[in-house]
Amino acid sequence: MDEKLMDQVMEEVLKKLNSGNTDVVKRKDAPVEEQKERTNKTFGANGITEFVGTAIGDTVGLVIANVDSELLASMNLDKSYRSIGIIGGRTGAGPQIMAADEAVKATNTEIIKIELPRDTKGGAGHGCLIIFGADDVSDARRAVEVVLDDLDRTFGDVYGNDAGHIELQYTARASKALAYTFGAKEGQAFGIIVGAPAAIGVVTADTALKAANVEVVSYSTPTNGNSFSNECTVTITGDSGAVRQAVLAAKDVGVKLLEALGGEAPSSTKPYI
Amino acid sequence: MDEKLMDQVMEEVLKKLNSGNTDVVKRKDAPVEEQKERTNKTFGANGITEFVGTAIGDTVGLVIANVDSELLASMNLDKSYRSIGIIGGRTGAGPQIMAADEAVKATNTEIIKIELPRDTKGGAGHGCLIIFGADDVSDARRAVEVVLDDLDRTFGDVYGNDAGHIELQYTARASKALAYTFGAKEGQAFGIIVGAPAAIGVVTADTALKAANVEVVSYSTPTNGNSFSNECTVTITGDSGAVRQAVLAAKDVGVKLLEALGGEAPSSTKPYI
Amino acid sequence: MDEKLMDQVMEEVLKKLNSGNTDVVKRKDAPVEEQKERTNKTFGANGITEFVGTAIGDTVGLVIANVDSELLASMNLDKSYRSIGIIGGRTGAGPQIMAADEAVKATNTEIIKIELPRDTKGGAGHGCLIIFGADDVSDARRAVEVVLDDLDRTFGDVYGNDAGHIELQYTARASKALAYTFGAKEGQAFGIIVGAPAAIGVVTADTALKAANVEVVSYSTPTNGNSFSNECTVTITGDSGAVRQAVLAAKDVGVKLLEALGGEAPSSTKPYI
């Protein structure tokens, strides 16, 4: 095969490989129809009752109707429930926590554990493990479904390239998942600003705080609050308009810095803020 | 180059790239003959006496006949030995620890340190660093050789795809490496069940405990017992038949869940349980 | 497309992909001219004043002239400065710390924070976050520039392949960044020896200490001193000739071991020791 043709092929191959090779996520979930088919095929006759579904970020949703009592004792949960809902992903903590925040508002469940592994499949951030407790398994299942359905939205302001990612989250009214993870005050506006590599996260935090009249709720660095991820994370509260404005100002600066380091950094899905 | 031909090339390229792209391990070790040749070539005339060999999981086996005394003082080992054997891998902790458990049974050595880095080369789990102490370097070398030889077996029930892995280990009689790492009782049947992402590990733990009359020895989550890996790990003991049954039940459910999330999840080598 | 042609394409594609696929770094920085152009294009009219530049290891250099006072209170810095310089990279801690050590010698700045995330983009090591404090932002910017300019040098003795890396650093006169991170005594010769996977790092540490009359300053393992990276790191001091000799002896053994595990392990740039 002649050298020139090979170069041409390589150029195209690398272009196509790189276009999907962001630090953050590739949409893994097939269209609903297709996914249903795949799920049915896999679980077919001998379906596994614990399985609820999958979503972006290699996220899986599961339920256990009646947790083994010895396991329950080992799990060190904040409160014991026999029925639990489980959300776990390889990529993303913020998007799943935001979606879980909506889920506890919408269902009769409690957040009884959130842990952040160091993950993102070689990227700079976290994965997640979120556990809902419920008196009735149908409530736990409903919470898990709400999270899976909401993830396309909450991944909308995750911007990534090979060098890192910028993540923004915003809600007009924080609930228990955000209170659990970051110490958010329930019922108040709340914003999350993550920059990776962590150096960029210092600047995005500074930008957010200067852009509007907001207060710091938490500030985390790789070895102090984060799970050794290469991120700095600031969370903020205040008037809802101010929080939104601060988040958007941080996005502008953060995405530009990330793009200066690693090239185009598109949204993982579709911006929502 | 026309678009249609390029699409055809890309399809083939991606198919071939993905076929080898599991979360867990690709067999790196060449056939024995070939590997010996490579090793001889690399180390040729000026062989390095510390080198013993390599195996699956980017595992390397090494010995030091007489550790520098100042280093020994800094190493913070459980017990000082001048001769040490060293096993370290990028991918896998369970397989190497199981093999080390056999090695301490078979040789005149002790386990004096096991540490689990967060690794697997972008995957969801751990790497490992295992140190054997011995009075005689030939014993240390023998222990390292036993581990390297046993790894093909102990990787047999590691099932992986791009989204995570399920790992099962089983022994009828636990020894000192399992006691060191998990608090196993020596001489008793022992099983390890790992699920990644961690959400799946919660369900596999629950499945195992419900499937047979077994007891929990340890339960680890990403930030509580694991090194920020995206895994939940339960270890169990009991009657040897019950432990085996529990492990196999967890495998069935775990592999199905992992495959629902990320597609086919084959064994890294050949199942042994 | 016929099978034979496809195989030929695949062979070429894989060859080209693999040639750049080391565990450590690919040179990301384009030639100066080109990079300047890219930066100008990205930041164009609405330049972001915090941006200084980028370098190897997905390293970004930033400054903040006047850190928001609420952020400053949350940052938990060793000493409060209103002007800070920030260096952060996805790959490498040693190279950036060595360069920062030169920067504090050359500028009117202080090191006020160094944190090591677990990173290297799926590799075995760390990323970094380094913060300089200064009374004047021009001093902070100057320190950041010195680091970015020095990284090509300090990555010179980072040798890597798909299985891990060996890193060596040497200075005749340690300064405050090395004192901060490793407890180096200022003004004395200082060497860093890193081996990954960690098993190789045990042997390189032993080799260094036996090769010359040097003293251990620090010894770190995955879960004891390192941020769960798959590395063992020894740092040494002594007569400058002895330190250099110890470092070079460790390099010889370490690179041979790493190459026995994972094939050719070239320098990331150009050896400087």
XYZ file of C-alpha atoms in Angstrom, chain B residues 1 5 8-9 12-14 16-17 28 38-39 42-43 46 48 50-51 54-55 58-60 62-68 70-71 74-76 84 86-91 113-122 127-129 131 226-228, chain C residues 1 3 6-7 9-10 13-14 17 23 118 122-124 161-164 196-203 205-207 209-210 214-219 221-224 227-232 234 252-254 256-263:
118
model
C -10.385 8.906 -0.893
C -14.578 3.458 1.103
C -15.878 0.806 5.200
C -12.299 1.145 6.459
C -13.322 -2.543 10.070
C -10.764 -0.574 12.058
C -13.157 0.069 14.922
C -10.774 -4.782 15.232
C -9.765 -2.170 17.808
C 0.334 -9.794 27.242
C 12.452 -11.827 24.444
C 13.714 -11.862 27.996
C 16.543 -7.788 26.585
C 18.679 -8.838 29.479
C 24.357 -8.115 31.431
C 19.709 -8.105 35.951
C 16.545 -9.086 40.374
C 14.362 -10.036 37.410
C 6.369 -11.370 33.773
C 2.769 -12.538 33.464
C 1.301 -6.376 33.310
C 2.590 -8.306 36.289
C 6.303 -8.386 37.007
C 11.332 -9.549 41.124
C 13.655 -10.468 43.993
C 16.242 -8.619 46.058
C 18.733 -10.918 47.744
C 19.868 -8.418 50.321
C 17.823 -5.254 50.657
C 19.800 -2.103 51.420
C 18.490 2.077 54.928
C 15.745 1.206 52.424
C 12.089 3.140 55.258
C 9.865 0.387 53.868
C 7.748 0.043 56.960
C 12.397 -10.174 49.558
C 8.156 -8.671 44.869
C 5.032 -9.044 42.743
C 3.516 -5.984 41.135
C 0.870 -5.584 38.459
C -0.996 -2.805 36.722
C -4.199 -4.830 36.460
C 3.268 -6.093 52.725
C 0.327 -5.851 50.355
C -0.755 -2.495 48.942
C -3.428 -1.771 46.358
C -2.894 1.212 44.061
C -5.847 2.567 42.082
C -5.034 1.260 38.628
C -6.099 -1.209 35.862
C -4.859 1.230 33.220
C -7.999 3.329 33.003
C -3.212 -2.874 40.649
C -1.049 -4.473 43.330
C 2.249 -4.535 45.175
C 6.148 -8.322 49.131
C -10.973 0.023 48.444
C -8.411 2.474 47.070
C -11.015 4.720 45.389
C -12.845 -4.277 0.689
C -9.453 -9.090 3.615
C -7.800 -4.616 5.266
C -5.142 -6.492 7.209
C -4.388 -1.174 6.594
C -4.894 -2.426 10.136
C -2.974 1.876 11.607
C -1.980 -0.030 14.709
C -1.351 4.409 16.840
C 2.141 5.378 29.309
C -3.981 10.275 40.806
C -4.889 5.970 32.551
C -1.170 5.615 33.234
C 0.418 4.587 36.540
C 5.914 2.414 27.662
C 2.416 0.940 27.879
C 3.326 -0.971 31.068
C 4.618 1.927 33.178
C 6.017 2.167 37.969
C 4.534 -0.365 38.368
C 5.489 0.004 42.033
C 7.300 -3.361 42.090
C 9.960 -1.944 39.805
C 10.190 1.111 42.045
C 11.284 -1.079 44.954
C 14.206 -2.385 42.910
C 15.206 2.438 45.072
C 17.424 -0.410 46.235
C 19.732 0.019 43.249
C 21.007 3.310 47.521
C 23.578 0.618 46.792
C 23.649 8.630 49.513
C 20.956 9.061 52.154
C 17.200 8.490 51.919
C 15.152 11.672 52.261
C 11.751 10.050 51.635
C 10.277 6.756 50.439
C 4.531 3.652 48.146
C 1.076 3.539 46.511
C -0.949 3.924 49.714
C 1.712 5.478 51.908
C -1.902 9.275 45.937
C -2.752 5.609 45.203
C -0.525 5.744 42.121
C 1.171 2.509 41.091
C 4.618 3.849 41.962
C 7.376 3.586 44.526
C 12.641 7.264 46.717
C 19.833 1.667 33.923
C 18.198 -1.057 35.954
C 14.745 0.488 35.928
C 15.736 -2.535 31.531
C 13.100 -3.965 33.883
C 10.360 -1.820 32.393
C 11.398 -2.837 28.886
C 11.324 -6.515 29.892
C 7.727 -5.957 30.999
C 6.393 -3.732 28.245
C 8.843 -3.242 25.386
